[in-house]
Short mmCIF file of C-alpha atoms in Angstrom, two decimals:
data_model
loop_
_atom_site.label_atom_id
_atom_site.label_comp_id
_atom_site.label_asym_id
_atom_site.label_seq_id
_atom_site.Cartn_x
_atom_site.Cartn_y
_atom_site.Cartn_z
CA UNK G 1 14.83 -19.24 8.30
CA UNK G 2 15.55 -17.08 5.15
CA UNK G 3 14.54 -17.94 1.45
CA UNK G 4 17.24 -18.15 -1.15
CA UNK G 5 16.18 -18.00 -4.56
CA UNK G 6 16.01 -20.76 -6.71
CA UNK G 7 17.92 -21.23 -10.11
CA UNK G 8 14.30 -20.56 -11.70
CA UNK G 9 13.34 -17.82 -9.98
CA UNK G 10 16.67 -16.31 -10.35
CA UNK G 11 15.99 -16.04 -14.21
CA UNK G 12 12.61 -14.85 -13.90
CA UNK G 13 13.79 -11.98 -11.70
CA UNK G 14 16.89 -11.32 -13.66
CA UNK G 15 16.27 -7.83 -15.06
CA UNK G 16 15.97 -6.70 -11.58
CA UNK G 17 18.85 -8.73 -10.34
CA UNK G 18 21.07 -7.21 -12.69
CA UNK G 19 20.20 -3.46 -10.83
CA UNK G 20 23.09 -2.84 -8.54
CA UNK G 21 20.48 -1.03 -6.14
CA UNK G 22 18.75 -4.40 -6.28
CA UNK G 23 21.04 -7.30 -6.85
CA UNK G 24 20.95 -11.04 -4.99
CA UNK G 25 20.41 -9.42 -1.87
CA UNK G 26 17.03 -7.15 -2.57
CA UNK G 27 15.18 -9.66 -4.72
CA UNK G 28 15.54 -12.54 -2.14
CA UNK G 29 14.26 -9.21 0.55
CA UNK G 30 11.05 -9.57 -1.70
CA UNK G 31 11.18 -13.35 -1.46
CA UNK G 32 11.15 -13.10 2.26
CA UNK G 33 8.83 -10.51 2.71
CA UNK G 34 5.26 -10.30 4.07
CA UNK G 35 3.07 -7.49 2.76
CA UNK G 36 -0.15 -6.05 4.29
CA UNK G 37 -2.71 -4.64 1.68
CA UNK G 38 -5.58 -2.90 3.67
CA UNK G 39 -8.48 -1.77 0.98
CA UNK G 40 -8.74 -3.94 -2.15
CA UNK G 41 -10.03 -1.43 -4.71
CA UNK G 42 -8.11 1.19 -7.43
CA UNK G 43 -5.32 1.83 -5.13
CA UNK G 44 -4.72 -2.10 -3.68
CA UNK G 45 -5.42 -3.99 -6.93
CA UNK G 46 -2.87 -1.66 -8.38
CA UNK G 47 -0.45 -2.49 -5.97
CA UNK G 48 -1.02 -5.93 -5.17
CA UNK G 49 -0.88 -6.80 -8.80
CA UNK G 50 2.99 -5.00 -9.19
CA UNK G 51 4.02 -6.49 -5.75
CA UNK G 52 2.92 -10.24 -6.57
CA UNK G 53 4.44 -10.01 -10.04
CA UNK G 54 7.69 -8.57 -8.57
CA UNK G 55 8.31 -11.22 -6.11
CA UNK G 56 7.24 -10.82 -3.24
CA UNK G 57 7.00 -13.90 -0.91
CA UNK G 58 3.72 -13.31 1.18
CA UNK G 59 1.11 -10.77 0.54
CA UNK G 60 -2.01 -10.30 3.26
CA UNK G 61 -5.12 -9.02 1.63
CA UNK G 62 -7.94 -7.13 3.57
CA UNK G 63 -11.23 -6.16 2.50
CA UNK G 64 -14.79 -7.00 3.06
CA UNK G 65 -16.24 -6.10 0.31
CA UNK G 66 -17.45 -7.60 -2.84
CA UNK G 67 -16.73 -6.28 -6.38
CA UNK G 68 -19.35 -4.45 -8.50
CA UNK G 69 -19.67 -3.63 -11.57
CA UNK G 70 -18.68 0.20 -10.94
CA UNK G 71 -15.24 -0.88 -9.47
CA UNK G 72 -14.15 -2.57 -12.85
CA UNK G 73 -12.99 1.04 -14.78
CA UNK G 74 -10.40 1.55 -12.18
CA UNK G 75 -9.58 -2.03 -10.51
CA UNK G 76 -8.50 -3.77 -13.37
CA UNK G 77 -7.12 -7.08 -11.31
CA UNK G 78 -11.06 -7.95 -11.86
CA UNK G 79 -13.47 -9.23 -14.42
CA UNK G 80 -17.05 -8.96 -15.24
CA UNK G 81 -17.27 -12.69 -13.72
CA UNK G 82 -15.97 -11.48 -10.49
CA UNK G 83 -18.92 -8.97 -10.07
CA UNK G 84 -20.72 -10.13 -6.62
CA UNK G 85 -17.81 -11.96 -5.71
CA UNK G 86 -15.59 -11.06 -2.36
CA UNK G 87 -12.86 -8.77 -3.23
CA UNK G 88 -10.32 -10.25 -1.52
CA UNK G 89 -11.02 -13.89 -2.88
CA UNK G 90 -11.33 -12.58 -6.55
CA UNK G 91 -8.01 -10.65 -6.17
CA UNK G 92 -6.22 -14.01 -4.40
CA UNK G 93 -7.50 -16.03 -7.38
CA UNK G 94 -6.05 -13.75 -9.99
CA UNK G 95 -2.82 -13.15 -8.50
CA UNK G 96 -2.33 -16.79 -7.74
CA UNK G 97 -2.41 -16.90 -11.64
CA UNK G 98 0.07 -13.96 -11.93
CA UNK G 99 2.85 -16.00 -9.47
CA UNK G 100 2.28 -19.05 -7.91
CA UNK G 101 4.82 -18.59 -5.88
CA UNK G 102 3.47 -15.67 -4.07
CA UNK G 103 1.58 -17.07 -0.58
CA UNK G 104 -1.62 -15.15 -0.08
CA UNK G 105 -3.93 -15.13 3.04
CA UNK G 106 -7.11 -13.12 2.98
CA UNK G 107 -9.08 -11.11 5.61
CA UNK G 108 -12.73 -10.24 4.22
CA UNK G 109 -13.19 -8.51 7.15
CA UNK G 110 -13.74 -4.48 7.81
CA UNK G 111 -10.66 -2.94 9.00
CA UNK G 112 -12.41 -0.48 11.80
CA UNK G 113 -12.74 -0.42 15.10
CA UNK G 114 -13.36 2.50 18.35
CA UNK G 115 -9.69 1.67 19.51
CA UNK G 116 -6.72 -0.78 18.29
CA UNK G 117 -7.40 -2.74 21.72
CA UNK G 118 -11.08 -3.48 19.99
CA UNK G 119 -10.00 -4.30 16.57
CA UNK G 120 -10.01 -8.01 15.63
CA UNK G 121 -7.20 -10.24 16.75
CA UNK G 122 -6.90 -11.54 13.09
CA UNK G 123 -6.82 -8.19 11.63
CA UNK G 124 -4.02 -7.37 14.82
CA UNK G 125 -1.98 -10.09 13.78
CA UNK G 126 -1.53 -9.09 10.19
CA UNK G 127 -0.41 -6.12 10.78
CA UNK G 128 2.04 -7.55 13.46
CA UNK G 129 3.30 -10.12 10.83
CA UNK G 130 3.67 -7.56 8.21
CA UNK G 131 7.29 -6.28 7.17
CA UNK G 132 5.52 -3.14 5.28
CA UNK G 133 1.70 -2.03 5.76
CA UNK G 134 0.51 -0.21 2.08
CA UNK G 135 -3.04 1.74 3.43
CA UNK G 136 -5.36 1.69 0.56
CA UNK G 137 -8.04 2.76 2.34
CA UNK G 138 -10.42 5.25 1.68
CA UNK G 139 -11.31 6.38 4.92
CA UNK G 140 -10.41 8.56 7.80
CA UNK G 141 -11.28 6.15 10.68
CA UNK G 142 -9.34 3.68 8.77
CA UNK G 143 -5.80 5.94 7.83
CA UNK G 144 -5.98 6.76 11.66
CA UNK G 145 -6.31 3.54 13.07
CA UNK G 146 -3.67 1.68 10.77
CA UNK G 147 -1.40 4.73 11.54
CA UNK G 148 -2.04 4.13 15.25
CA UNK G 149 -1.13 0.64 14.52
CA UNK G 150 1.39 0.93 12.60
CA UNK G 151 3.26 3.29 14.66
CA UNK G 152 2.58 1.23 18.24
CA UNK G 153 4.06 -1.89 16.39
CA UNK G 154 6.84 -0.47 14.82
CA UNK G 155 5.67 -1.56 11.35
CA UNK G 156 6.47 0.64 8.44
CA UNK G 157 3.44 2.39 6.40
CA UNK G 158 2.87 3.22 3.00
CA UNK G 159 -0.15 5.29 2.49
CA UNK G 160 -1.60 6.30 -0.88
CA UNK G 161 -5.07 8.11 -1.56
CA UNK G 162 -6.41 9.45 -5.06
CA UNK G 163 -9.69 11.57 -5.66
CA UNK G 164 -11.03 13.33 -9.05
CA UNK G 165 -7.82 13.85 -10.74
CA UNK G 166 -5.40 13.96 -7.74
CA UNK G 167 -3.17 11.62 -5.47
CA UNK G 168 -0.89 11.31 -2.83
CA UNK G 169 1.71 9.56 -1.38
CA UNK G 170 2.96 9.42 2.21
CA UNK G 171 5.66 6.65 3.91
CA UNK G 172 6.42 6.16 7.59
CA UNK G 173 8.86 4.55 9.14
CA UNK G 174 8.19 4.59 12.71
CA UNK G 175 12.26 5.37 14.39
CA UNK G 176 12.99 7.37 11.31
CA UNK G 177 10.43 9.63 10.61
CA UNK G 178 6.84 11.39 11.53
CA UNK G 179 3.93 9.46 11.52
CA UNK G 180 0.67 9.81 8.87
CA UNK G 181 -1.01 11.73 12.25
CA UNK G 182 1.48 14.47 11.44
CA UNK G 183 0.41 15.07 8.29
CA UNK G 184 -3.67 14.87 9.25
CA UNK G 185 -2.62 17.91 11.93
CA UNK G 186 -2.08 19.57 9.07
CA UNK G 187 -5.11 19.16 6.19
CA UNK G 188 -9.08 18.76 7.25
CA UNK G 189 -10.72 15.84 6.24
CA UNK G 190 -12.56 15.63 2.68
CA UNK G 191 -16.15 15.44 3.02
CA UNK G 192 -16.37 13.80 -0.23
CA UNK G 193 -15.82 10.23 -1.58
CA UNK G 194 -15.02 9.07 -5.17
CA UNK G 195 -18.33 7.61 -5.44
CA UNK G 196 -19.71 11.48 -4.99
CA UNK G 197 -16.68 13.36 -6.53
CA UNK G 198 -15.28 10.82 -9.31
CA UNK G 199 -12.41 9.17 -9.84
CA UNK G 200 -10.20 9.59 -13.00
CA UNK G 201 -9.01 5.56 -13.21
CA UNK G 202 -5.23 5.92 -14.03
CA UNK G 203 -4.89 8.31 -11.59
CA UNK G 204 -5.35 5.80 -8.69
CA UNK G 205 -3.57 3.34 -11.00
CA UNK G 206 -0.46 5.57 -10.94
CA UNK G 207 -1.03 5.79 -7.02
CA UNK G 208 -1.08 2.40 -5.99
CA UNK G 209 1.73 1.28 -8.37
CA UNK G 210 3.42 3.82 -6.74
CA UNK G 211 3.02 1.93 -3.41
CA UNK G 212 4.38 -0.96 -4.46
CA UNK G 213 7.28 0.53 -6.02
CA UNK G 214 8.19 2.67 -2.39
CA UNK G 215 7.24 -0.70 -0.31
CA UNK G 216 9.54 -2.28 -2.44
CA UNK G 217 12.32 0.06 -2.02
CA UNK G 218 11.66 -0.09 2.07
CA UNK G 219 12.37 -3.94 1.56
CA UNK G 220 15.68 -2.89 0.28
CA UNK G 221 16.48 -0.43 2.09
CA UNK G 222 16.71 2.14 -0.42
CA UNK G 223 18.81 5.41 1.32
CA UNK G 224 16.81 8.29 -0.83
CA UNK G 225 13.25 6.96 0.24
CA UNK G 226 10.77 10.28 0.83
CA UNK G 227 10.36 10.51 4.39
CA UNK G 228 8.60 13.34 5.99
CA UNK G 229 7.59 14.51 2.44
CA UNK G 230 4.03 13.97 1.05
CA UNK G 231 3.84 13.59 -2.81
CA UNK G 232 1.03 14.77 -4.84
CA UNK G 233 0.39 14.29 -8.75
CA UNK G 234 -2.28 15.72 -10.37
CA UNK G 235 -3.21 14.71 -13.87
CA UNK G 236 -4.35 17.58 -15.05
CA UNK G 237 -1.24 19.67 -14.94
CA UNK G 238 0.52 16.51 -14.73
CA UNK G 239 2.80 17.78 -11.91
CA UNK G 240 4.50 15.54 -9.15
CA UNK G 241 5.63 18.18 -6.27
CA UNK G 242 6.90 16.86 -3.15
CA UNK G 243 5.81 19.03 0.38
CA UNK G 244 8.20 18.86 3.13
CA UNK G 245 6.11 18.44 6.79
CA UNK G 246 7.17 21.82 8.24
CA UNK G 247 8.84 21.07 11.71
CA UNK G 248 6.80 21.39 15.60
CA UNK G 249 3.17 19.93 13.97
CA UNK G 250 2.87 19.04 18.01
CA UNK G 251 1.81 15.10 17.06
CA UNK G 252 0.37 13.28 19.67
CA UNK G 253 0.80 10.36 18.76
CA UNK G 254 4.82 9.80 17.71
CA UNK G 255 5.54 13.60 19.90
CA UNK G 256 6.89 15.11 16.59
#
């Protein structure tokens, strides 16, 4: 059964309430809404953080790692008293203090496996459960196999990466537009990670909050959401441009 919002939450959601694109109807989408959030670091703190605060009803967390001290520049949902603590705890902690309201369940488990019929039933589920799936991976075994998931399930994705000084953005919405394999058919792999090529920290700030915003807008059905279209900022120039995925990329895996 639904949510309605109460009389309290009502007020504390009233400057997006008053949005005609958002009204009654799109907060209370929030309210009822179940997010996946695979990778907690720059990209998932970011957007965890923005989606709690905004209202959404359930969040899933993933990750199985633990924070260090490295991570605290560019994942600012945790302390220096969170250092050696599991990601995914610290973050539920925090964000528990941000909106009570907000019911959080936590995976600390990797999110990798040779083939979805491998991967862990838990990790299965959440995706299953979820309404949107933000990948804040940083991984190529990772992207693929959410994407696989995602698309099999009929879950929408929201997929974000950021590197050096650079991000991206990409959203699919499995019935409505080409899957995240599309666009790999399209780019090589890079052979670096931020740990080796660096990581400018309000770039992947930018990036993640971006997330949330498009998951958001998914939620409510928003009719000018960029499908087909990666998005890429880069910080230096401090450019968005927006690449349309040229048609016949022979996908095997949605036949696009």
């Amino acid at each position: 059964m639904s949510k309605s919002l109460t009389h309290q939450q009502a007020m504390r959601y009233n400057r997006h309430i008053v949005l005609p694109k958002v009204d009654l109807d799109g907060q209370e989408a929030l309210l009822n809404a179940n997010i996946c959030i695979i990778g907690i670091g720059g990209l998932g703190t970011a957007a965890a953080t923005n989606l709690c605060a905004s209202g959404v009803g359930s969040l899933t967390l993933i990750d199985h790692d633990t924070v260090e001290a490295t991570n605290l520049p560019r994942q600012t949902l945790f302390s220096e008293q969170d250092v050696g603590t599991n990601k995914v705890e610290a973050a539920k902690a925090r964000l528990s203090e941000i909106n009570s309201d907000c019911d959080i369940t936590v995976i600390a488990e990797p999110f990798s496996a040779p083939s979805s019929n491998q991967l862990s039933p838990v990790l299965k589920q959440a995706i299953e459960r979820a309404d949107v799936v933000l990948d804040c991976t940083d991984n190529t075994n990772s992207r693929d196999l959410i994407n696989l998931l995602c698309f099999k399930l009929n879950t929408p994705l929201v997929s974000g990466a950021a590197i050096r000084f650079e991000g991206q953005l990409f959203v699919a919405i499995p019935g409505e537009s080409r899957c995240y394999a599309c666009l790999r058919t399209l780019f090589e792999s890079p052979d670096l990670s931020c740990v080796e090529a660096g990581i400018f920290s309000p770039v992947v700030n930018i990036v993640g909050t971006y997330q949330a915003m498009l998951a958001m807008q998914v939620l409510m059905d928003f009719d000018n959401i960029p499908k087909n279209t990666l998005m890429t900022f880069d910080a230096l120039s401090h450019e968005w441009r927006n690449w349309k995925l040229p048609k016949g990329v022979d996908c095997e895996l949605c036949a696009c």
